[in-house]
Amino acid sequence: MTWKWEPRGEPTAALVWGVSLGAVAFAMILTGILFAFFGVAPIPAFVTIVERTILDARGLSEVVRRSIPLMLAGVGLTLAFRARFWNIGAEGQLLIGAVAAAGVALFSGLPATLLLPTMFIAGFLAGAAWGLGPALLKVRLGVNEIITTLMLNYVAIYIVRWLINGPWKGRSMAGFAYSDMFDPAAFIPTLGATRLHWPTLLLAILAALLVTWLLARTRFGFEVRMMGESPEAARYAGVDFFRTTLILVLVSAGAAGLAGVGEVAGIHRRLVDPGSLSIGYGYTAIIVALLARRNPLAALVTALFLGWVAASGDVMQVALRLPSQITGVTQGLVLLSVIGAEPLLRYKLVRVRKTQPPTAGEVA
Amino acid sequence: MRRILALILAAAALTFAAAQDPLKVAFIYVGPVGDYGFSYAHDLGRQATQEHFGDQIETIFVEDVPEPEVEPFIDQLVADGADVILGTSFGFGDGILAAAQRYPDVIFGWGTGYLRSPNVFTYMADFYQVYYLNGLIAAALSESGSLGYVGAFPIAEVKRHINAFTLGAREINPDAEVNVRWLYNWYDPAGATEATEALLAAGSDVIAFTEDTPTVIQVAAQRESPGFSHYASMVEFAPGYVVSGQLVNWETIYIDFIQGVLDGTYTNSNLEDVDYFWLLEEEAVELGAEPGVPVAEAYIDDLEAVVIDHPEFGEINAYDLVMRRLAQMTESRENFDPFLGPLVDRNGKEVYADGYLPTIGDLVSMEFAVPGVVGPWDNEPQ
């Protein structure tokens, strides 16, 4: 008698929730042990974290605020990943979107009412343009998009750095590497005294609905799914790979560009160092999309979850007095166990009765 | 009678509780405390402050805080009961000022900042006098008369330091030149290596710098050129080649300010004009690469061998001149200031009239370059 992994069909919603929550619980146990090593009682620590991040209005606003860029970029990635276009470049697309919005805010001289809409459009187009190259290279020359999208992230990082140290360096910033502050008309409004730039949040929810609709109800969505699930069948059915790939990449990368607009005009309100502009949001968005099992609506939930994990890190440092490195370790533990539980959704452990025990010779 | 007794007891209990409740002071650092530079120096200041006040205060710190993420950290610190929150980095300014409006009961400090409000004060421990003394030493040790300076950003603070360094150098050797290379970065070991090698190759033989790592002195030491340590003691990174340097004692400012809070001198409504710009006189800064050692022992003979004819002191050797100037400035800025007028910029234009002692406002907005500074200089007045 022995155990064996067997593939299972599409997992049920209950299974997905069960496994995911189980993984989070497992990570909390590991984190709790880690807390204990640092002399912090685990249960009160978790209570504090929940009190400060979820039960507190301001704490909650910060959780949501952090998840906005993850939502936008993550929703875009679910679309790309559905077609097996492995876009690793959301980070760069986000940064370039921010650059375009900053350019409009600083230099366009547009009237106040047109400024923000133009910034969002510019950010979307710039992000989309950043995804265009890898898309063309993939469909025309078969160049691996993982490499090209990833490499373009570094190009974007250095473009931002060059702009804030060079031509866009602010005159009013005492020599520090920032652009000048935007005109208040270019600030995305926030909810009360929080930093929650709600128009971007609204945009993220709309994007999730739009992508869901595209995937489920349009010919384009059908083609995307077919490309992802059975490229050969798609080819046979006459799917135009070139056109479909271009559109899906434009939407996916454009969404990341919108995330960049939200960060630069909702939070920083000037162009800042790329490491400050995006704390790896574009990379975390990959995890958001994968945890959401490439479902755009689920990406809203996983983005909130990862936003909460990040906010918990602040609490750990401040209220629990844990070193900053430990907060990074706990966040890694959570992600590792959630991602590590993924096979449980696709495979089940079954007991098989061998009719004939293997002989020594067979084993060798 | 019983009620009165109960009231007295209650009042006593309250007073007792108030006396027992320590003032909670939170520090926010931009880097990890182990960075050997800026955040490390602030954390040494925090520890000394905690030790000074003992049970009266409780200090906590958060490290490695990304500049735009300072607000959520402040929220958490306030939720944690912090009474005083000190943000040590220039880039925290936006977050501090926004949070200060939201939490009017909390006292905030913005290190190296320039904007204040009723509950936000600013503070800075400035090195310009120390760089002037480093300049005296550098010129005395230089054989070529060409000194090097690796600067982070061409901002007023760094310009002021390079000018002071150059004025010091020229007091020893009127022909000394200071070649400047800019990194456009606070933390850039690779750029600092390149800049230092370029300066050494161009003939500079003593190097000073503003950057957050010991790279410059390490590279200089490989070419057997003496250097000056910056911010924290960097002797161990280039043993034998660190002549002197700039040290900071942030605790002087922290202790003074917190004493004011404990006394009730400083409150959440009267900080609009509280700006610490502390110097040698307040012992906020110190000459040397190690506390208590202004000039490394091994270099004292070399300095004493350099004798000049000084307009103020007559025949004097370089070491004695350094110590005299140090004593003067430690006593009071009024005694001696490297920027005391008359002063012309390197284009020959008078910037300070004869006898004019520049104000702190003049110092923090200094854009000109003094004669002897060689190299590009952004925003130079024409």
XYZ file of C-alpha atoms in Angstrom:
746
model
C 0.000 0.000 0.000
C 1.373 3.397 -0.864
C 0.441 7.062 -1.462
C 0.332 8.777 -4.779
C -0.458 12.261 -6.151
C -3.228 12.266 -8.677
C -4.333 15.258 -10.728
C -7.808 16.466 -10.002
C -10.159 18.502 -12.134
C -10.945 22.191 -11.694
C -10.918 22.783 -7.917
C -14.164 23.867 -6.284
C -14.463 27.278 -4.661
C -14.694 25.602 -1.262
C -11.452 23.754 -1.857
C -9.677 26.925 -2.987
C -10.809 28.799 0.108
C -10.050 25.868 2.383
C -6.531 25.347 1.091
C -5.756 29.072 1.021
C -6.947 29.678 4.562
C -5.155 26.537 5.684
C -1.942 27.854 4.152
C -2.364 31.207 5.897
C -3.004 29.416 9.181
C 0.114 27.314 8.642
C 2.149 30.471 7.952
C 0.742 32.068 11.108
C 1.910 29.112 13.147
C 5.412 29.443 11.703
C 5.328 33.191 12.261
C 4.108 32.621 15.806
C 7.092 30.363 16.497
C 9.363 33.056 15.082
C 7.672 35.652 17.325
C 8.233 33.414 20.326
C 11.940 33.191 19.494
C 12.087 36.976 19.662
C 10.313 36.971 23.018
C 6.967 38.179 21.632
C 3.878 36.260 22.760
C 2.259 35.072 19.491
C -1.475 35.286 20.251
C -1.484 38.865 21.639
C 0.835 39.785 18.765
C -1.676 38.606 16.175
C -4.459 40.367 18.051
C -2.437 43.601 17.927
C -1.766 43.188 14.226
C -5.462 42.675 13.465
C -6.478 45.561 15.731
C -4.054 47.944 14.063
C -4.602 46.917 10.456
C -8.234 45.868 10.152
C -10.214 47.124 13.139
C -8.658 50.577 12.960
C -10.084 52.865 10.256
C -6.787 54.468 9.406
C -4.932 51.173 9.477
C -7.522 49.702 7.149
C -7.222 52.656 4.788
C -3.476 51.971 4.555
C -4.091 48.294 3.784
C -6.424 49.240 0.931
C -4.116 52.036 -0.213
C -1.220 49.607 -0.550
C -3.332 47.139 -2.464
C -4.455 49.615 -5.155
C -1.363 49.286 -7.384
C -1.367 45.528 -6.752
C -4.979 45.348 -7.881
C -4.459 47.284 -11.114
C -1.232 45.578 -12.122
C -2.506 42.216 -10.872
C -5.754 42.384 -12.819
C -3.780 43.197 -15.960
C -1.506 40.240 -15.349
C -4.411 37.805 -14.956
C -5.381 38.630 -18.536
C -1.835 38.177 -19.854
C -1.329 34.964 -17.904
C -4.614 33.533 -19.220
C -3.063 33.594 -22.679
C 0.231 32.287 -21.256
C 1.939 35.569 -22.025
C 4.299 35.669 -19.042
C 4.590 39.379 -18.467
C 7.216 39.922 -15.728
C 7.428 43.579 -16.681
C 4.565 45.141 -14.716
C 7.143 46.951 -12.583
C 8.613 48.749 -15.570
C 5.181 49.370 -17.114
C 4.070 50.900 -13.813
C 7.136 53.164 -13.657
C 6.757 54.334 -17.239
C 3.072 55.041 -16.597
C 4.141 57.193 -13.666
C 6.708 58.982 -15.830
C 4.100 59.802 -18.473
C 1.664 61.101 -15.855
C 4.417 63.157 -14.230
C 5.347 64.596 -17.610
C 1.755 65.690 -18.216
C 1.444 67.087 -14.677
C 4.693 69.037 -14.825
C 4.821 70.318 -18.380
C 1.494 70.099 -20.233
C -0.051 73.277 -18.852
C -3.495 71.759 -19.369
C -6.490 73.284 -17.586
C -7.262 71.729 -14.205
C -10.330 69.785 -15.328
C -8.462 68.027 -18.122
C -5.256 67.401 -16.217
C -6.052 64.238 -14.246
C -7.944 62.461 -17.056
C -5.073 63.212 -19.427
C -2.575 61.892 -16.885
C -4.472 58.615 -16.589
C -4.723 58.261 -20.366
C -1.039 59.091 -20.809
C -0.095 56.593 -18.086
C -2.177 53.862 -19.693
C -0.705 54.510 -23.142
C 2.862 54.686 -21.857
C 2.495 51.430 -19.906
C 0.931 49.802 -22.954
C 3.745 51.065 -25.165
C 6.262 49.547 -22.739
C 4.578 46.165 -23.240
C 4.382 46.540 -27.009
C 8.030 45.719 -27.745
C 8.062 42.356 -25.956
C 4.676 41.496 -27.502
C 5.927 42.197 -31.036
C 9.179 40.347 -30.423
C 7.267 37.333 -29.144
C 4.674 37.007 -31.905
C 6.954 37.985 -34.763
C 10.308 36.469 -33.765
C 9.432 34.057 -30.971
C 11.616 35.921 -28.438
C 10.925 34.812 -24.871
C 8.753 37.478 -23.257
C 9.928 36.623 -19.741
C 13.386 37.908 -20.611
C 12.310 40.963 -22.588
C 9.684 42.203 -20.141
C 12.034 41.660 -17.197
C 14.907 43.504 -18.851
C 12.711 46.458 -19.741
C 12.056 46.908 -16.005
C 15.672 47.943 -15.559
C 15.474 50.298 -18.499
C 12.417 51.933 -16.877
C 14.171 52.183 -13.508
C 17.096 54.000 -15.071
C 14.875 56.296 -17.099
C 13.171 57.459 -13.901
C 16.510 57.842 -12.152
C 17.942 59.828 -15.056
C 14.909 62.118 -15.212
C 14.946 63.027 -11.520
C 18.710 63.510 -11.454
C 18.806 65.265 -14.809
C 16.273 67.132 -16.892
C 13.300 66.875 -14.497
C 15.218 67.532 -11.294
C 13.178 69.887 -9.158
C 14.455 73.394 -8.560
C 12.688 73.594 -5.224
C 14.047 70.303 -3.872
C 17.338 71.539 -2.376
C 19.328 69.361 -4.745
C 17.621 66.148 -3.735
C 16.623 63.848 -6.535
C 12.927 64.559 -6.954
C 10.997 66.379 -9.613
C 9.170 69.528 -8.576
C 5.852 69.065 -6.783
C 2.840 68.756 -9.101
C 0.202 71.445 -9.229
C -2.590 70.564 -6.745
C -4.910 70.098 -9.734
C -2.818 67.035 -10.595
C -3.315 65.415 -7.178
C -5.682 62.447 -7.196
C -8.257 63.168 -4.484
C -8.027 61.071 -1.332
C -10.681 59.878 1.068
C -10.751 62.365 3.956
C -7.421 62.611 5.743
C -6.284 59.179 4.572
C -3.947 58.455 1.695
C -6.574 56.330 -0.033
C -6.764 57.759 -3.550
C -10.207 56.389 -4.252
C -10.519 57.225 -7.975
C -7.672 54.798 -8.648
C -9.357 52.194 -6.454
C -12.528 52.662 -8.470
C -10.520 52.270 -11.644
C -9.034 49.018 -10.320
C -12.482 47.589 -9.590
C -13.714 48.682 -13.019
C -10.660 47.105 -14.621
C -11.373 43.811 -12.846
C -15.007 43.891 -14.050
C -13.962 44.813 -17.568
C -11.384 42.038 -17.838
C -13.886 39.543 -16.397
C -16.421 40.611 -19.020
C -13.821 40.488 -21.807
C -12.789 36.977 -20.849
C -16.263 35.595 -20.349
C -18.406 37.336 -22.905
C -16.351 38.441 -25.897
C -14.781 36.766 -28.864
C -11.480 38.326 -27.826
C -11.746 36.712 -24.398
C -12.556 33.365 -25.944
C -9.472 33.639 -28.143
C -7.318 34.582 -25.156
C -8.500 31.554 -23.215
C -8.063 29.281 -26.215
C -4.500 30.570 -26.763
C -3.688 29.820 -23.158
C -5.342 26.441 -22.861
C -4.641 24.965 -26.261
C -2.519 27.031 -28.642
C -2.691 24.345 -31.326
C -6.478 24.312 -31.281
C -6.461 28.117 -31.346
C -4.255 28.134 -34.396
C -6.486 25.552 -36.068
C -9.552 27.602 -35.271
C -7.997 30.558 -37.012
C -7.265 32.769 -33.992
C -5.211 35.774 -35.061
C -2.323 35.402 -32.569
C -0.735 38.649 -33.616
C -3.788 40.804 -33.111
C -4.983 39.056 -29.940
C -1.557 39.120 -28.283
C -1.119 42.801 -29.060
C -4.502 43.709 -27.586
C -4.091 41.639 -24.454
C -0.606 42.994 -23.798
C -1.766 46.558 -24.349
C -4.560 46.083 -21.800
C -2.328 44.232 -19.344
C 0.604 46.650 -19.513
C -1.728 49.637 -19.684
C -3.328 48.583 -16.394
C 0.125 48.526 -14.786
C 0.675 52.006 -16.241
C -2.505 53.177 -14.513
C -1.139 51.807 -11.237
C 1.882 54.030 -11.786
C -0.338 57.079 -12.293
C -2.108 56.286 -9.017
C 1.166 56.076 -7.113
C 2.782 59.183 -8.558
C -0.282 61.433 -8.450
C -2.083 59.890 -5.468
C 0.826 59.379 -3.053
C 4.067 61.088 -4.051
C 2.718 63.980 -6.103
C 6.092 64.369 -7.771
C 8.404 61.984 -9.574
C 10.604 60.254 -6.986
C 13.260 57.560 -6.935
C 11.999 54.366 -8.640
C 12.611 52.429 -5.428
C 10.248 54.776 -3.603
C 7.765 55.095 -6.440
C 7.118 51.378 -6.489
C 8.180 49.103 -3.664
C 8.255 46.149 -6.014
C 4.504 46.436 -6.702
C 4.983 45.136 -10.236
C 6.623 41.962 -8.964
C 4.193 41.444 -6.106
C 1.405 41.785 -8.669
C 2.669 38.575 -10.286
C 1.990 36.769 -7.015
C -1.374 38.536 -6.816
C -2.358 37.200 -10.244
C -1.081 33.678 -9.608
C -2.686 33.409 -6.160
C -5.924 34.584 -7.753
C -5.589 31.637 -10.121
C -5.634 34.115 -13.014
C -9.125 35.271 -12.115
C -9.392 39.088 -12.323
C -12.045 39.440 -9.611
C -10.125 37.157 -7.283
C -7.068 39.362 -7.917
C -8.847 42.154 -6.028
C -9.004 39.855 -2.996
C -5.443 38.572 -3.225
C -4.185 42.145 -3.684
C -5.963 43.133 -0.475
C -4.432 40.131 1.249
C -0.893 41.047 0.180
C -1.560 44.694 1.083
C -2.520 43.481 4.538
C 0.625 41.350 4.839
C 2.741 44.422 4.025
C 0.853 46.633 6.486
C 1.305 43.990 9.180
C 5.045 44.436 8.758
C 4.787 48.038 9.979
C 2.885 46.910 13.058
C 5.451 44.238 13.804
C 8.234 46.813 13.782
C 6.430 49.467 15.774
C 4.183 47.648 18.225
C 6.064 44.376 18.568
C 9.564 45.890 18.296
C 10.745 43.280 15.842
C 13.707 44.177 13.636
C 12.818 45.236 10.096
C 14.500 42.155 8.649
C 12.149 39.867 10.608
C 9.104 41.516 9.092
C 10.563 40.617 5.695
C 11.058 37.023 6.835
C 7.462 36.683 8.046
C 6.134 38.097 4.792
C 8.257 35.566 2.948
C 6.863 32.762 5.116
C 3.292 33.729 4.322
C 3.925 33.859 0.587
C 5.938 30.658 0.615
C 3.259 28.661 2.357
C 0.437 30.092 0.252
C 2.306 29.372 -2.974
C 3.557 26.051 -1.617
C -0.029 24.934 -0.986
C -0.870 25.463 -4.640
C -0.241 21.796 -5.673
C -2.987 20.739 -3.229
C -5.465 22.441 -5.542
C -4.323 20.579 -8.590
C -3.490 17.210 -7.131
C -4.994 14.988 -4.532
C -3.229 12.464 -2.404
C -4.740 9.037 -2.942
C -3.948 5.683 -1.418
C -3.207 2.998 -3.958
C -3.077 -0.732 -3.198
C -0.336 -2.428 -5.163
C -1.438 -5.803 -6.497
C 2.129 -7.016 -6.644
C 4.864 -5.701 -4.325
C 7.925 -4.623 -6.336
C 10.955 -6.885 -6.164
C 14.448 -5.628 -5.460
C 15.348 -5.907 -9.102
C 12.419 -3.827 -10.246
C 13.171 -1.079 -7.769
C 16.708 -0.812 -9.054
C -14.117 63.275 55.464
C -13.922 59.922 53.720
C -14.683 61.618 50.421
C -11.912 64.136 50.869
C -9.512 61.364 51.766
C -10.568 59.432 48.683
C -10.005 62.526 46.556
C -6.543 63.062 47.973
C -5.734 59.424 47.399
C -7.006 59.625 43.850
C -5.001 62.764 43.184
C -1.900 61.165 44.649
C -2.449 58.091 42.554
C -2.799 60.229 39.442
C 0.352 62.198 40.202
C 2.159 58.985 40.890
C 0.942 57.509 37.633
C 1.975 60.611 35.738
C 5.422 60.499 37.284
C 5.776 56.843 36.405
C 4.595 57.191 32.844
C 7.741 57.746 30.763
C 7.791 60.109 27.815
C 7.683 57.928 24.743
C 10.166 59.068 22.105
C 10.212 57.373 18.705
C 12.996 57.574 16.123
C 12.472 56.865 12.431
C 15.575 55.917 10.455
C 15.908 55.828 6.692
C 18.487 53.035 6.670
C 19.221 49.999 8.802
C 20.883 50.857 12.130
C 23.902 48.856 10.988
C 24.633 51.084 7.970
C 27.777 52.564 9.516
C 26.674 56.018 8.530
C 23.678 58.228 9.024
C 21.184 55.915 10.723
C 23.895 54.283 12.812
C 24.954 57.696 14.117
C 21.367 58.601 15.002
C 20.899 55.318 16.811
C 24.020 55.905 18.894
C 22.405 59.254 19.750
C 19.181 57.516 20.720
C 20.995 55.069 22.997
C 22.921 57.869 24.702
C 19.686 59.819 25.142
C 17.940 56.823 26.683
C 20.847 56.344 29.058
C 20.842 60.025 30.018
C 17.165 60.135 30.972
C 16.835 56.593 32.309
C 13.271 55.854 33.432
C 11.995 59.283 32.457
C 11.737 58.365 28.804
C 11.212 55.291 26.706
C 12.789 55.299 23.265
C 11.790 53.134 20.355
C 12.981 53.131 16.776
C 11.944 51.895 13.368
C 14.626 51.354 10.771
C 14.891 51.037 7.014
C 11.741 53.086 6.477
C 11.269 54.025 2.810
C 10.856 57.789 2.629
C 7.353 57.849 1.087
C 6.176 55.148 3.544
C 6.913 57.214 6.623
C 3.245 58.147 7.182
C 1.907 54.660 7.934
C 4.823 54.211 10.325
C 3.932 57.462 12.065
C 0.326 56.245 12.332
C 1.557 53.089 14.015
C 3.867 55.006 16.346
C 1.067 57.346 17.392
C -1.229 54.363 17.958
C 1.561 52.985 20.096
C 1.450 56.083 22.293
C 4.503 57.973 21.048
C 4.679 61.516 22.494
C 7.647 62.688 20.444
C 8.454 61.417 16.947
C 11.792 62.247 15.374
C 12.246 61.635 11.641
C 15.923 61.746 10.795
C 15.904 62.095 7.019
C 15.243 65.024 4.702
C 12.929 62.859 2.595
C 10.587 62.262 5.553
C 9.547 65.918 5.477
C 6.316 65.625 3.508
C 5.104 62.751 5.657
C 6.073 64.442 8.929
C 4.370 67.728 8.074
C 1.201 65.958 6.919
C 1.111 63.742 9.999
C 1.790 66.710 12.288
C -1.441 68.308 11.107
C -3.330 65.104 11.706
C -1.863 64.547 15.166
C -1.677 68.016 16.731
C -0.986 66.565 20.196
C 2.184 64.824 19.138
C 5.543 66.612 18.924
C 7.528 65.999 15.751
C 11.127 66.654 14.786
C 12.457 66.763 11.254
C 16.190 66.144 11.068
C 18.030 68.142 8.353
C 14.674 69.676 7.450
C 13.789 73.273 6.792
C 10.025 73.669 7.340
C 8.459 73.965 10.785
C 4.993 74.226 12.286
C 3.629 74.632 15.823
C 4.352 70.964 16.551
C 7.294 70.376 14.228
C 10.828 71.533 15.026
C 13.882 71.072 12.838
C 17.392 70.087 13.798
C 20.798 69.675 12.273
C 24.305 69.032 13.525
C 26.499 70.768 10.970
C 30.058 69.931 10.001
C 31.226 73.085 8.228
C 33.664 74.108 10.970
C 35.025 70.575 11.097
C 35.520 70.493 7.329
C 37.443 73.757 7.630
C 39.777 72.086 10.165
C 40.048 69.048 7.880
C 41.071 71.470 5.114
C 43.929 72.849 7.248
C 45.161 69.302 7.860
C 44.718 68.214 4.242
C 46.737 71.093 2.807
C 49.518 70.550 5.334
C 49.805 66.880 4.346
C 49.502 67.433 0.604
C 52.664 67.463 -1.480
C 51.011 68.493 -4.716
C 48.798 71.207 -3.253
C 45.946 69.519 -5.083
C 43.231 68.112 -2.826
C 40.221 66.015 -3.816
C 36.621 66.102 -2.664
C 33.961 63.541 -3.571
C 30.597 65.235 -3.065
C 27.181 63.602 -2.884
C 24.875 66.287 -4.286
C 25.603 69.906 -5.218
C 23.227 71.190 -2.534
C 23.834 74.035 -0.093
C 24.953 71.705 2.687
C 27.650 69.982 0.661
C 28.699 73.229 -1.051
C 29.147 74.836 2.362
C 31.325 71.928 3.466
C 33.501 72.011 0.344
C 33.912 75.785 0.683
C 34.921 75.466 4.331
C 37.374 72.680 3.445
C 38.884 74.868 0.721
C 39.153 77.948 2.956
C 41.018 75.808 5.495
C 43.357 74.455 2.838
C 44.145 77.935 1.550
C 44.951 79.199 5.010
C 47.905 76.776 4.992
C 48.723 76.947 1.307
C 47.310 79.958 -0.592
C 47.747 78.070 -3.869
C 45.913 74.922 -2.792
C 43.149 73.689 -5.048
C 40.242 71.407 -4.264
C 39.044 69.274 -7.167
C 35.423 68.321 -6.816
C 33.630 65.286 -8.253
C 29.889 64.870 -7.805
C 28.118 61.547 -7.330
C 24.522 62.765 -7.478
C 23.794 60.136 -4.877
C 24.063 59.765 -1.092
C 24.905 56.101 -1.306
C 27.007 55.057 -4.254
C 30.095 52.950 -3.504
C 30.710 52.254 -7.195
C 30.529 55.919 -8.156
C 32.677 56.875 -5.167
C 35.353 54.383 -6.236
C 35.443 55.847 -9.736
C 35.469 59.429 -8.510
C 38.266 58.781 -6.018
C 40.409 57.011 -8.594
C 39.859 59.829 -11.064
C 40.891 62.411 -8.469
C 44.013 60.460 -7.483
C 44.946 59.957 -11.142
C 44.569 63.702 -11.702
C 47.142 64.414 -8.995
C 45.077 65.027 -5.855
C 46.849 63.396 -2.943
C 44.527 63.960 0.037
C 40.804 63.244 -0.251
C 37.737 64.259 1.718
C 34.162 63.338 0.899
C 30.448 63.382 1.621
C 28.879 59.981 0.938
C 27.345 57.306 3.132
C 30.023 54.616 2.896
C 33.747 54.355 3.742
C 34.536 53.722 0.041
C 36.489 56.927 -0.584
C 38.980 56.367 2.211
C 39.325 52.695 1.310
C 40.214 53.519 -2.289
C 42.506 56.380 -1.232
C 44.289 54.083 1.233
C 45.027 51.582 -1.547
C 46.963 54.392 -3.244
C 48.517 55.346 0.107
C 46.698 58.669 0.220
C 45.376 59.941 3.526
C 41.682 60.609 3.884
C 39.027 61.872 6.296
C 36.304 59.740 7.769
C 32.729 60.929 7.496
C 29.918 60.695 10.047
C 30.975 57.613 11.985
C 34.418 56.353 12.834
C 35.790 54.668 9.728
C 39.303 54.002 10.986
C 38.968 50.241 10.686
C 38.250 50.473 6.961
C 41.581 52.072 6.105
C 43.922 51.567 9.067
C 46.788 54.034 9.047
C 45.324 56.318 6.398
C 42.535 58.044 8.266
C 44.008 61.328 9.516
C 40.914 62.867 10.994
C 37.306 63.356 10.033
C 33.884 64.497 11.131
C 31.967 62.926 13.983
C 28.468 63.724 15.091
C 26.895 63.545 18.543
C 23.178 63.673 17.832
C 22.441 63.020 21.498
C 23.448 66.588 22.371
C 20.454 67.853 20.398
C 18.153 65.015 21.432
C 18.924 65.432 25.125
C 18.495 69.200 25.002
C 15.205 69.012 23.179
C 13.725 66.227 25.278
C 14.763 68.026 28.457
C 12.762 70.958 27.101
C 9.754 68.725 26.545
C 10.023 67.268 30.041
C 10.325 70.781 31.515
C 7.371 71.977 29.532
C 9.514 74.515 27.637
C 8.721 72.809 24.372
C 5.119 71.905 23.717
C 3.018 70.899 20.754
C 2.163 74.541 20.095
C 5.399 76.523 20.286
C 7.887 74.834 17.972
C 7.371 77.136 14.993
C 10.759 78.813 15.575
C 12.680 75.967 17.158
C 15.533 75.206 14.798
C 18.642 73.536 16.149
C 21.678 74.244 13.996
C 24.323 72.955 16.318
C 28.052 73.126 15.869
C 31.341 72.589 17.697
C 30.308 74.973 20.460
C 27.421 72.745 21.496
C 29.581 69.637 20.951
C 27.053 68.365 18.466
C 29.945 67.718 16.115
C 33.511 66.733 16.750
C 36.839 66.843 14.894
C 38.389 63.408 14.399
C 37.968 59.905 13.106
C 37.490 58.533 16.605
C 35.841 60.240 19.582
C 38.397 62.188 21.604
C 41.156 61.936 18.955
C 41.086 65.106 16.801
C 44.104 64.056 14.717
C 45.501 60.542 14.404
C 48.693 60.196 16.445
C 50.738 59.030 13.444
C 50.172 62.281 11.558
C 50.934 64.782 14.328
C 54.699 64.900 13.556
C 54.026 65.536 9.871
C 51.692 68.379 10.756
C 54.106 69.901 13.240
C 56.789 69.901 10.541
C 54.736 72.316 8.443
C 55.337 75.847 9.700
C 53.669 78.852 8.171
C 53.641 82.565 8.775
C 50.088 83.206 9.887
C 48.530 86.698 9.815
C 46.832 86.154 13.176
C 49.208 83.856 15.067
C 52.588 84.601 13.414
C 54.931 81.615 13.013
C 52.884 78.558 13.800
C 52.939 74.901 12.811
C 49.929 73.296 11.197
C 49.054 71.071 14.153
C 49.028 74.000 16.573
C 46.971 76.028 14.122
C 44.367 73.245 13.919
C 44.168 73.043 17.698
C 43.968 76.842 18.110
C 41.174 77.142 15.594
C 39.389 74.186 17.142
C 39.596 75.834 20.566
C 38.369 79.164 19.194
C 35.348 77.711 17.476
C 34.530 75.364 20.330
C 34.368 78.378 22.619
C 32.121 80.374 20.324
C 31.305 80.891 16.702
C 31.844 84.611 17.387
C 35.585 84.013 17.975
C 36.310 82.660 14.575
C 34.346 81.556 11.573
C 35.859 80.365 8.308
C 33.250 82.348 6.394
C 33.829 85.642 8.228
C 33.891 88.505 5.704
C 35.501 89.791 3.601
C 34.842 86.869 1.316
C 34.777 86.730 -2.474
C 33.509 83.871 -4.596
C 35.629 82.167 -7.236
C 34.367 84.595 -9.870
C 35.833 87.449 -7.862
C 32.489 88.823 -6.677
C 32.235 89.932 -3.065
C 29.746 87.749 -1.153
C 30.320 88.894 2.446
C 31.522 92.396 3.342
C 34.464 92.977 5.672
C 33.659 91.828 9.187
C 30.335 90.246 8.272
C 29.597 87.034 10.161
C 27.195 85.029 7.999
C 23.959 84.040 9.684
C 22.657 80.475 9.851
C 20.261 81.522 7.093
C 23.239 82.545 4.913
C 24.973 79.257 5.623
C 22.056 76.999 4.799
C 21.437 78.723 1.485
C 25.054 78.969 0.337
C 25.301 78.510 -3.422
C 28.617 80.167 -4.377
C 32.055 78.526 -4.628
C 35.095 80.075 -2.931
C 38.364 80.621 -4.821
C 40.333 77.362 -4.989
C 37.327 75.174 -5.710
C 37.804 73.514 -9.094
C 35.101 71.658 -10.964
C 31.440 71.861 -11.940
C 29.131 73.672 -9.540
C 25.386 73.537 -10.221
C 23.363 76.708 -9.603
C 26.482 78.824 -9.295
C 25.586 82.519 -9.033
C 27.086 84.448 -11.938
